[in-house]
N, CA, C and O of each residue as an XYZ file, in Angstrom:
540
protein
N      29.559    -22.971     87.064
C      28.460    -23.841     86.687
C      27.259    -23.673     87.613
O      26.212    -24.287     87.403
N      27.417    -22.849     88.623
C      26.308    -22.577     89.550
C      25.934    -21.101     89.432
O      26.813    -20.253     89.276
N      24.646    -20.787     89.503
C      24.236    -19.385     89.427
C      24.875    -18.551     90.540
O      25.007    -19.003     91.678
N      25.262    -17.342     90.191
C      25.879    -16.425     91.154
C      25.116    -15.106     91.128
O      24.571    -14.704     90.099
N      25.089    -14.461     92.252
C      24.525    -13.111     92.317
C      25.458    -12.181     91.554
O      26.671    -12.239     91.757
N      24.933    -11.330     90.686
C      25.794    -10.448     89.891
C      26.764     -9.605     90.732
O      27.926     -9.444     90.359
N      26.298     -9.076     91.843
C      27.173     -8.250     92.676
C      28.322     -9.074     93.263
O      29.456     -8.603     93.343
N      28.017    -10.299     93.669
C      29.046    -11.190     94.218
C      30.048    -11.557     93.123
O      31.255    -11.576     93.365
N      29.556    -11.844     91.940
C      30.427    -12.192     90.827
C      31.362    -11.029     90.492
O      32.562    -11.230     90.307
N      30.817     -9.823     90.414
C      31.661     -8.648     90.132
C      32.740     -8.488     91.194
O      33.894     -8.212     90.866
N      32.377     -8.657     92.462
C      33.359     -8.522     93.540
C      34.406     -9.627     93.461
O      35.585     -9.373     93.705
N      33.996    -10.849     93.124
C      34.948    -11.951     92.980
C      35.963    -11.654     91.879
O      37.147    -11.959     92.022
N      35.493    -11.054     90.770
C      36.400    -10.697     89.675
C      37.429     -9.680     90.166
O      38.618     -9.812     89.877
N      36.977     -8.664     90.907
C      37.903     -7.656     91.442
C      38.878     -8.275     92.440
O      40.071     -7.973     92.417
N      38.367     -9.143     93.317
C      39.227     -9.792     94.317
C      40.279    -10.680     93.662
O      41.437    -10.690     94.078
N      39.872    -11.422     92.637
C      40.814    -12.297     91.932
C      41.880    -11.473     91.219
O      43.061    -11.821     91.236
N      41.458    -10.390     90.598
C      42.415     -9.506     89.923
C      43.408     -8.938     90.926
O      44.609     -8.899     90.658
N      42.921     -8.502     92.069
C      43.803     -7.961     93.107
C      44.788     -9.023     93.588
O      45.964     -8.731     93.801
N      44.307    -10.260     93.759
C      45.190    -11.343     94.210
C      46.268    -11.646     93.172
O      47.427    -11.869     93.524
N      45.890    -11.653     91.903
C      46.869    -11.901     90.840
C      47.952    -10.826     90.846
O      49.142    -11.128     90.754
N      47.529     -9.581     90.955
C      48.507     -8.477     90.987
C      49.366     -8.530     92.249
O      50.560     -8.233     92.209
N      48.749     -8.911     93.367
C      49.496     -9.007     94.631
C      50.537    -10.121     94.590
O      51.541    -10.062     95.299
N      50.297    -11.137     93.759
C      51.262    -12.237     93.623
C      52.475    -11.823     92.789
O      53.447    -12.573     92.690
N      52.419    -10.648     92.200
C      53.565    -10.170     91.442
C      53.427    -10.259     89.939
O      54.383     -9.980     89.216
N      52.254    -10.643     89.449
C      52.048    -10.656     88.001
C      52.131     -9.212     87.505
O      51.426     -8.336     88.005
N      52.978     -8.978     86.540
C      53.197     -7.626     86.026
C      52.411     -7.446     84.730
O      52.746     -8.061     83.717
N      51.357     -6.602     84.748
C      50.559     -6.416     83.532
C      51.333     -5.757     82.388
O      50.841     -5.694     81.261
N      52.530     -5.270     82.673
C      53.367     -4.734     81.596
C      54.091     -5.856     80.852
O      54.595     -5.660     79.746
N      54.131     -7.036     81.476
C      54.842     -8.172     80.878
C      53.904     -9.289     80.427
O      54.348    -10.235     79.776
N      52.643     -9.200     80.753
C      51.701    -10.244     80.368
C      50.338     -9.618     80.116
O      50.077     -8.477     80.495
N      49.489    -10.384     79.476
C      48.132     -9.919     79.230
C      47.254    -10.331     80.397
O      47.250    -11.493     80.802
N      46.530     -9.398     80.922
C      45.574     -9.666     81.983
C      44.212     -9.227     81.455
O      44.005     -8.046     81.173
N      43.290    -10.167     81.322
C      41.993     -9.842     80.748
C      40.911    -10.692     81.381
O      41.186    -11.724     81.993
N      39.684    -10.246     81.224
C      38.538    -10.993     81.725
C      38.055    -11.908     80.615
O      37.567    -11.449     79.583
N      38.194    -13.181     80.835
C      37.891    -14.189     79.827
C      36.470    -14.063     79.296
O      36.234    -14.293     78.110
N      35.538    -13.708     80.138
C      34.144    -13.631     79.695
C      33.919    -12.535     78.658
O      32.866    -12.502     78.020
N      34.876    -11.648     78.479
C      34.763    -10.601     77.466
C      35.352    -11.019     76.118
O      35.324    -10.247     75.160
N      35.884    -12.245     76.046
C      36.478    -12.753     74.807
C      35.518    -13.803     74.234
O      35.519    -14.945     74.693
N      34.707    -13.440     73.247
C      33.687    -14.368     72.749
C      34.253    -15.634     72.118
O      33.555    -16.644     72.033
N      35.495    -15.596     71.680
C      36.087    -16.776     71.038
C      36.151    -17.978     71.975
O      36.163    -19.116     71.506
N      36.193    -17.753     73.284
C      36.184    -18.885     74.225
C      34.894    -19.691     74.068
O      34.927    -20.910     73.903
N      33.769    -18.998     74.121
C      32.478    -19.685     73.996
C      32.279    -20.228     72.588
O      31.707    -21.304     72.412
N      32.742    -19.497     71.594
C      32.581    -19.941     70.211
C      33.351    -21.231     69.957
O      32.821    -22.167     69.358
N      34.603    -21.283     70.412
C      35.391    -22.497     70.228
C      34.820    -23.641     71.070
O      34.824    -24.792     70.635
N      34.331    -23.328     72.271
C      33.718    -24.368     73.105
C      32.540    -25.001     72.374
O      32.341    -26.213     72.458
N      31.761    -24.201     71.662
C      30.624    -24.746     70.910
C      31.131    -25.695     69.819
O      30.619    -26.803     69.666
N      32.122    -25.260     69.077
C      32.665    -26.084     67.992
C      33.225    -27.393     68.552
O      32.947    -28.470     68.024
N      34.012    -27.294     69.618
C      34.612    -28.493     70.211
C      33.552    -29.399     70.834
O      33.677    -30.624     70.811
N      32.501    -28.780     71.394
C      31.405    -29.569     71.959
C      30.706    -30.402     70.898
O      30.204    -31.490     71.181
N      30.677    -29.888     69.683
C      30.063    -30.634     68.585
C      30.937    -31.805     68.133
O      30.485    -32.658     67.369
N      32.177    -31.851     68.599
C      33.095    -32.945     68.271
C      33.302    -33.906     69.443
O      34.021    -34.896     69.317
N      32.673    -33.614     70.577
C      32.893    -34.391     71.800
C      31.647    -35.199     72.102
O      30.538    -34.664     72.105
N      31.827    -36.496     72.357
C      30.641    -37.305     72.623
C      30.274    -37.287     74.111
O      31.137    -37.202     74.984
N      28.985    -37.369     74.364
C      28.447    -37.278     75.717
C      28.961    -38.402     76.619
O      29.313    -38.124     77.766
N      29.022    -39.665     76.158
C      29.529    -40.715     77.051
C      30.931    -40.396     77.599
O      31.239    -40.731     78.742
N      31.774    -39.752     76.789
C      33.130    -39.383     77.254
C      33.029    -38.413     78.428
O      33.769    -38.537     79.403
N      32.117    -37.449     78.334
C      31.954    -36.468     79.410
C      31.334    -37.099     80.654
O      31.692    -36.747     81.778
N      30.414    -38.023     80.453
C      29.751    -38.670     81.591
C      30.704    -39.529     82.409
O      30.430    -39.815     83.574
N      31.809    -39.941     81.821
C      32.783    -40.776     82.537
C      33.715    -39.958     83.432
O      34.412    -40.529     84.271
N      33.737    -38.644     83.271
C      34.654    -37.828     84.075
C      34.222    -37.840     85.538
O      33.053    -37.602     85.842
N      35.161    -38.117     86.450
C      34.803    -38.220     87.870
C      34.235    -36.920     88.445
O      33.385    -36.958     89.334
N      34.700    -35.770     87.944
C      34.186    -34.507     88.465
C      32.686    -34.382     88.194
O      31.944    -33.872     89.033
N      32.239    -34.847     87.025
C      30.811    -34.832     86.695
C      30.043    -35.683     87.692
O      29.011    -35.266     88.220
N      30.557    -36.879     87.943
C      29.865    -37.801     88.840
C      29.763    -37.228     90.253
O      28.709    -37.299     90.886
N      30.867    -36.659     90.738
C      30.876    -36.118     92.105
C      29.972    -34.897     92.235
O      29.174    -34.817     93.168
N      30.088    -33.957     91.319
C      29.310    -32.728     91.428
C      27.831    -32.969     91.154
O      26.972    -32.316     91.746
N      27.539    -33.891     90.270
C      26.135    -34.212     89.991
C      25.479    -34.759     91.250
O      24.329    -34.441     91.553
N      26.222    -35.584     91.979
C      25.706    -36.140     93.234
C      25.407    -35.027     94.222
O      24.399    -35.069     94.928
N      26.290    -34.022     94.274
C      26.066    -32.914     95.204
C      24.902    -32.026     94.768
O      24.430    -31.199     95.548
N      24.440    -32.187     93.535
C      23.290    -31.426     93.022
C      22.058    -32.330     92.918
O      21.219    -32.153     92.035
N      21.962    -33.290     93.824
C      20.816    -34.208     93.873
C      20.601    -34.936     92.548
O      19.467    -35.114     92.105
N      21.697    -35.354     91.924
C      21.669    -36.081     90.657
C      20.980    -35.311     89.533
O      20.474    -35.910     88.584
N      20.962    -33.995     89.641
C      20.368    -33.172     88.595
C      21.423    -32.221     88.035
O      21.180    -31.020     87.917
N      22.579    -32.751     87.696
C      23.645    -31.918     87.151
C      23.182    -31.162     85.916
O      22.382    -31.668     85.129
N      23.685    -29.960     85.756
C      23.279    -29.108     84.641
C      24.121    -29.391     83.395
O      25.177    -30.020     83.473
N      23.639    -28.918     82.256
C      24.398    -29.032     81.015
C      25.726    -28.279     81.159
O      26.760    -28.732     80.670
N      25.684    -27.132     81.831
C      26.907    -26.364     82.051
C      27.955    -27.170     82.810
O      29.144    -27.114     82.494
N      27.509    -27.910     83.803
C      28.420    -28.759     84.565
C      28.996    -29.861     83.684
O      30.185    -30.169     83.753
N      28.143    -30.444     82.864
C      28.584    -31.526     81.983
C      29.588    -31.020     80.945
O      30.587    -31.686     80.672
N      29.327    -29.858     80.374
C      30.166    -29.370     79.272
C      31.316    -28.474     79.727
O      32.097    -28.016     78.893
N      31.436    -28.218     81.011
C      32.519    -27.367     81.506
C      33.902    -27.852     81.061
O      34.735    -27.021     80.699
N      34.179    -29.149     81.070
C      35.495    -29.606     80.598
C      35.762    -29.255     79.128
O      36.916    -29.068     78.741
N      34.721    -29.165     78.318
C      34.907    -28.759     76.917
C      35.275    -27.277     76.866
O      36.107    -26.871     76.055
N      34.661    -26.470     77.728
C      35.042    -25.053     77.813
C      36.495    -24.924     78.265
O      37.233    -24.084     77.749
N      36.910    -25.749     79.225
C      38.314    -25.735     79.648
C      39.226    -26.089     78.481
O      40.274    -25.469     78.301
N      38.835    -27.075     77.695
C      39.636    -27.442     76.527
C      39.724    -26.267     75.558
O      40.791    -25.998     75.007
N      38.617    -25.570     75.350
C      38.620    -24.397     74.469
C      39.547    -23.321     75.020
O      40.264    -22.668     74.262
N      39.534    -23.135     76.336
C      40.409    -22.137     76.959
C      41.879    -22.448     76.683
O      42.681    -21.541     76.459
N      42.220    -23.713     76.701
C      43.600    -24.150     76.466
C      43.940    -24.071     74.980
O      44.975    -23.526     74.598
N      43.070    -24.613     74.161
C      43.375    -24.739     72.733
C      43.284    -23.405     71.987
O      43.979    -23.208     70.990
N      42.446    -22.503     72.454
C      42.297    -21.212     71.791
C      43.633    -20.497     71.648
O      43.889    -19.839     70.639
N      44.477    -20.627     72.655
C      45.778    -19.956     72.653
C      46.906    -20.863     72.168
O      48.087    -20.530     72.269
N      46.503    -22.023     71.636
C      47.464    -23.002     71.120
C      48.547    -23.315     72.158
O      49.736    -23.379     71.848
N      48.096    -23.506     73.386
C      48.997    -23.808     74.495
C      49.684    -25.148     74.277
O      49.056    -26.115     73.844
N      50.963    -25.198     74.576
C      51.714    -26.439     74.442
C      51.920    -27.134     75.786
O      52.084    -28.352     75.845
N      51.912    -26.351     76.860
C      52.096    -26.883     78.202
C      51.112    -26.174     79.139
O      50.917    -24.962     79.051
N      50.493    -26.958     80.042
C      49.480    -26.407     80.930
C      49.763    -26.856     82.359
O      49.827    -28.055     82.628
N      49.934    -25.901     83.284
C      50.106    -26.292     84.689
C      48.775    -26.780     85.256
O      47.775    -26.065     85.206
N      48.768    -27.981     85.785
C      47.547    -28.563     86.347
C      47.863    -29.280     87.648
O      48.993    -29.708     87.884
N      46.850    -29.401     88.481
C      46.928    -30.251     89.659
C      46.415    -31.634     89.287
O      45.829    -31.828     88.222
N      46.640    -32.583     90.170
C      46.205    -33.962     89.910
C      44.709    -34.037     89.579
O      44.292    -34.862     88.766
N      43.907    -33.175     90.211
C      42.459    -33.236     90.002
C      42.036    -32.761     88.614
O      40.880    -32.943     88.232
N      42.946    -32.158     87.856
C      42.601    -31.654     86.530
C      43.263    -32.439     85.393
O      43.100    -32.091     84.224
N      43.997    -33.479     85.726
C      44.694    -34.260     84.698
C      43.709    -34.846     83.684
O      43.973    -34.815     82.482
N      42.586    -35.375     84.151
C      41.618    -35.967     83.227
C      41.006    -34.918     82.305
O      40.690    -35.212     81.152
N      40.838    -33.700     82.807
C      40.317    -32.635     81.942
C      41.359    -32.255     80.884
O      41.009    -31.963     79.741
N      42.613    -32.259     81.263
C      43.654    -31.972     80.266
C      43.726    -33.108     79.248
O      43.933    -32.863     78.060
N      43.557    -34.336     79.703
C      43.532    -35.458     78.760
C      42.374    -35.311     77.776
O      42.509    -35.665     76.605
N      41.242    -34.795     78.241
C      40.128    -34.531     77.334
C      40.539    -33.475     76.306
O      40.246    -33.625     75.120
N      41.211    -32.416     76.743
C      41.686    -31.380     75.814
C      42.651    -31.984     74.791
O      42.609    -31.630     73.613
N      43.512    -32.888     75.235
C      44.434    -33.557     74.315
C      43.665    -34.380     73.283
O      43.951    -34.326     72.087
N      42.679    -35.145     73.771
C      41.869    -35.975     72.866
C      41.115    -35.117     71.850
O      41.050    -35.449     70.666
N      40.553    -34.018     72.327
C      39.807    -33.131     71.438
C      40.739    -32.529     70.395
O      40.379    -32.460     69.220
N      41.930    -32.090     70.801
C      42.896    -31.521     69.855
C      43.280    -32.545     68.796
O      43.338    -32.230     67.608
N      43.541    -33.772     69.234
C      43.918    -34.822     68.284
C      42.771    -35.129     67.322
O      42.990    -35.304     66.123
N      41.558    -35.193     67.846
C      40.383    -35.467     67.004
C      40.189    -34.339     65.986
O      39.960    -34.599     64.804
N      40.282    -33.099     66.442
C      40.132    -31.950     65.550
C      41.204    -31.989     64.460
O      40.906    -31.800     63.280
N      42.452    -32.235     64.863
C      43.560    -32.261     63.898
C      43.399    -33.380     62.874
O      43.707    -33.203     61.696
N      42.922    -34.517     63.326
C      42.720    -35.643     62.406
C      41.632    -35.314     61.389
O      41.736    -35.669     60.214
N      40.592    -34.633     61.855
C      39.447    -34.327     60.999
C      39.713    -33.147     60.056
O      39.276    -33.159     58.905
N      40.433    -32.126     60.549
C      40.571    -30.886     59.790
C      42.007    -30.518     59.419
O      42.232    -29.491     58.778
N      42.972    -31.332     59.811
C      44.373    -31.012     59.554
C      45.029    -30.435     60.799
O      44.360    -29.933     61.702
N      46.342    -30.520     60.825
C      47.085    -30.062     62.009
C      46.816    -28.582     62.269
O      47.139    -27.724     61.448
N      46.228    -28.305     63.411
C      45.915    -26.928     63.772
C      46.274    -26.642     65.220
O      46.942    -25.652     65.519
N      45.821    -27.524     66.129
C      46.085    -27.325     67.545
C      47.269    -28.170     67.997
O      47.342    -29.353     67.664
N      48.207    -27.579     68.758
C      49.198    -28.437     69.404
C      48.482    -29.278     70.470
O      47.481    -28.850     71.045
N      49.005    -30.464     70.719
C      48.448    -31.298     71.776
C      49.160    -30.905     73.074
O      50.352    -31.166     73.236
N      48.418    -30.271     74.003
C      49.066    -29.730     75.200
C      49.544    -30.815     76.159
O      48.905    -31.854     76.325
N      50.663    -30.546     76.771
C      51.225    -31.464     77.775
C      51.005    -30.886     79.164
O      50.962    -29.669     79.345
N      50.866    -31.767     80.132
C      50.637    -31.351     81.521
C      51.953    -30.974     82.190
O      52.976    -31.631     81.999
N      51.907    -29.934     82.956
C      52.968    -29.596     83.904
C      52.320    -29.799     85.269
O      51.521    -28.970     85.707
N      52.655    -30.883     85.935
C      52.023    -31.186     87.221
C      52.641    -30.349     88.314
O      53.862    -30.285     88.464
N      51.772    -29.707     89.077
C      52.239    -28.899     90.183
C      52.575    -29.791     91.364
O      51.939    -30.820     91.593
N      53.574    -29.377     92.098
C      53.967    -30.123     93.291
C      53.582    -29.310     94.512
O      53.898    -28.124     94.605
N      52.904    -29.949     95.444
C      52.494    -29.228     96.664
C      53.466    -29.455     97.771
O      53.284    -28.929     98.869
C-alpha cells in the first residue's frame, strides 16, 4: 500500500522466493507464482469491492492505525487492501486459511464477503475458516 522503488521491489520478490525455497517448499509439489502476474486477483478484488461498504472497511483497526501513521491521509489502496486479501482467499475457493491474531478481522471480512456474494448470486465461494497460528 506504500510506493516502492522498482529495483527494491524486484529484489524483495527474489529474496522472498529464496526464503520460501529455503524453508523447504518444493515447487514440484506445489505451485509457486508471482501473484501480481495473475490478473484475476485484481479483477475479483474489483468485483468484491463493489459489494463491500466503506463503513465496514473504516471500522477495521488496521485502517485506523496505518492511517494515523500516514498523517491521517490513508490511501484508497490502504482502505481496500482487506478486499484484495479477501479476493486472494476466495479466488482459490480456500476453505481454511492460516492467520495470526492480527489478521482475524480481515478473514472475518472475507467470510462476510463470501456469504454476501453467495446470498446474492448463489452458492459459489466456500466460507473460509481460520487456522490460528500458535507462537
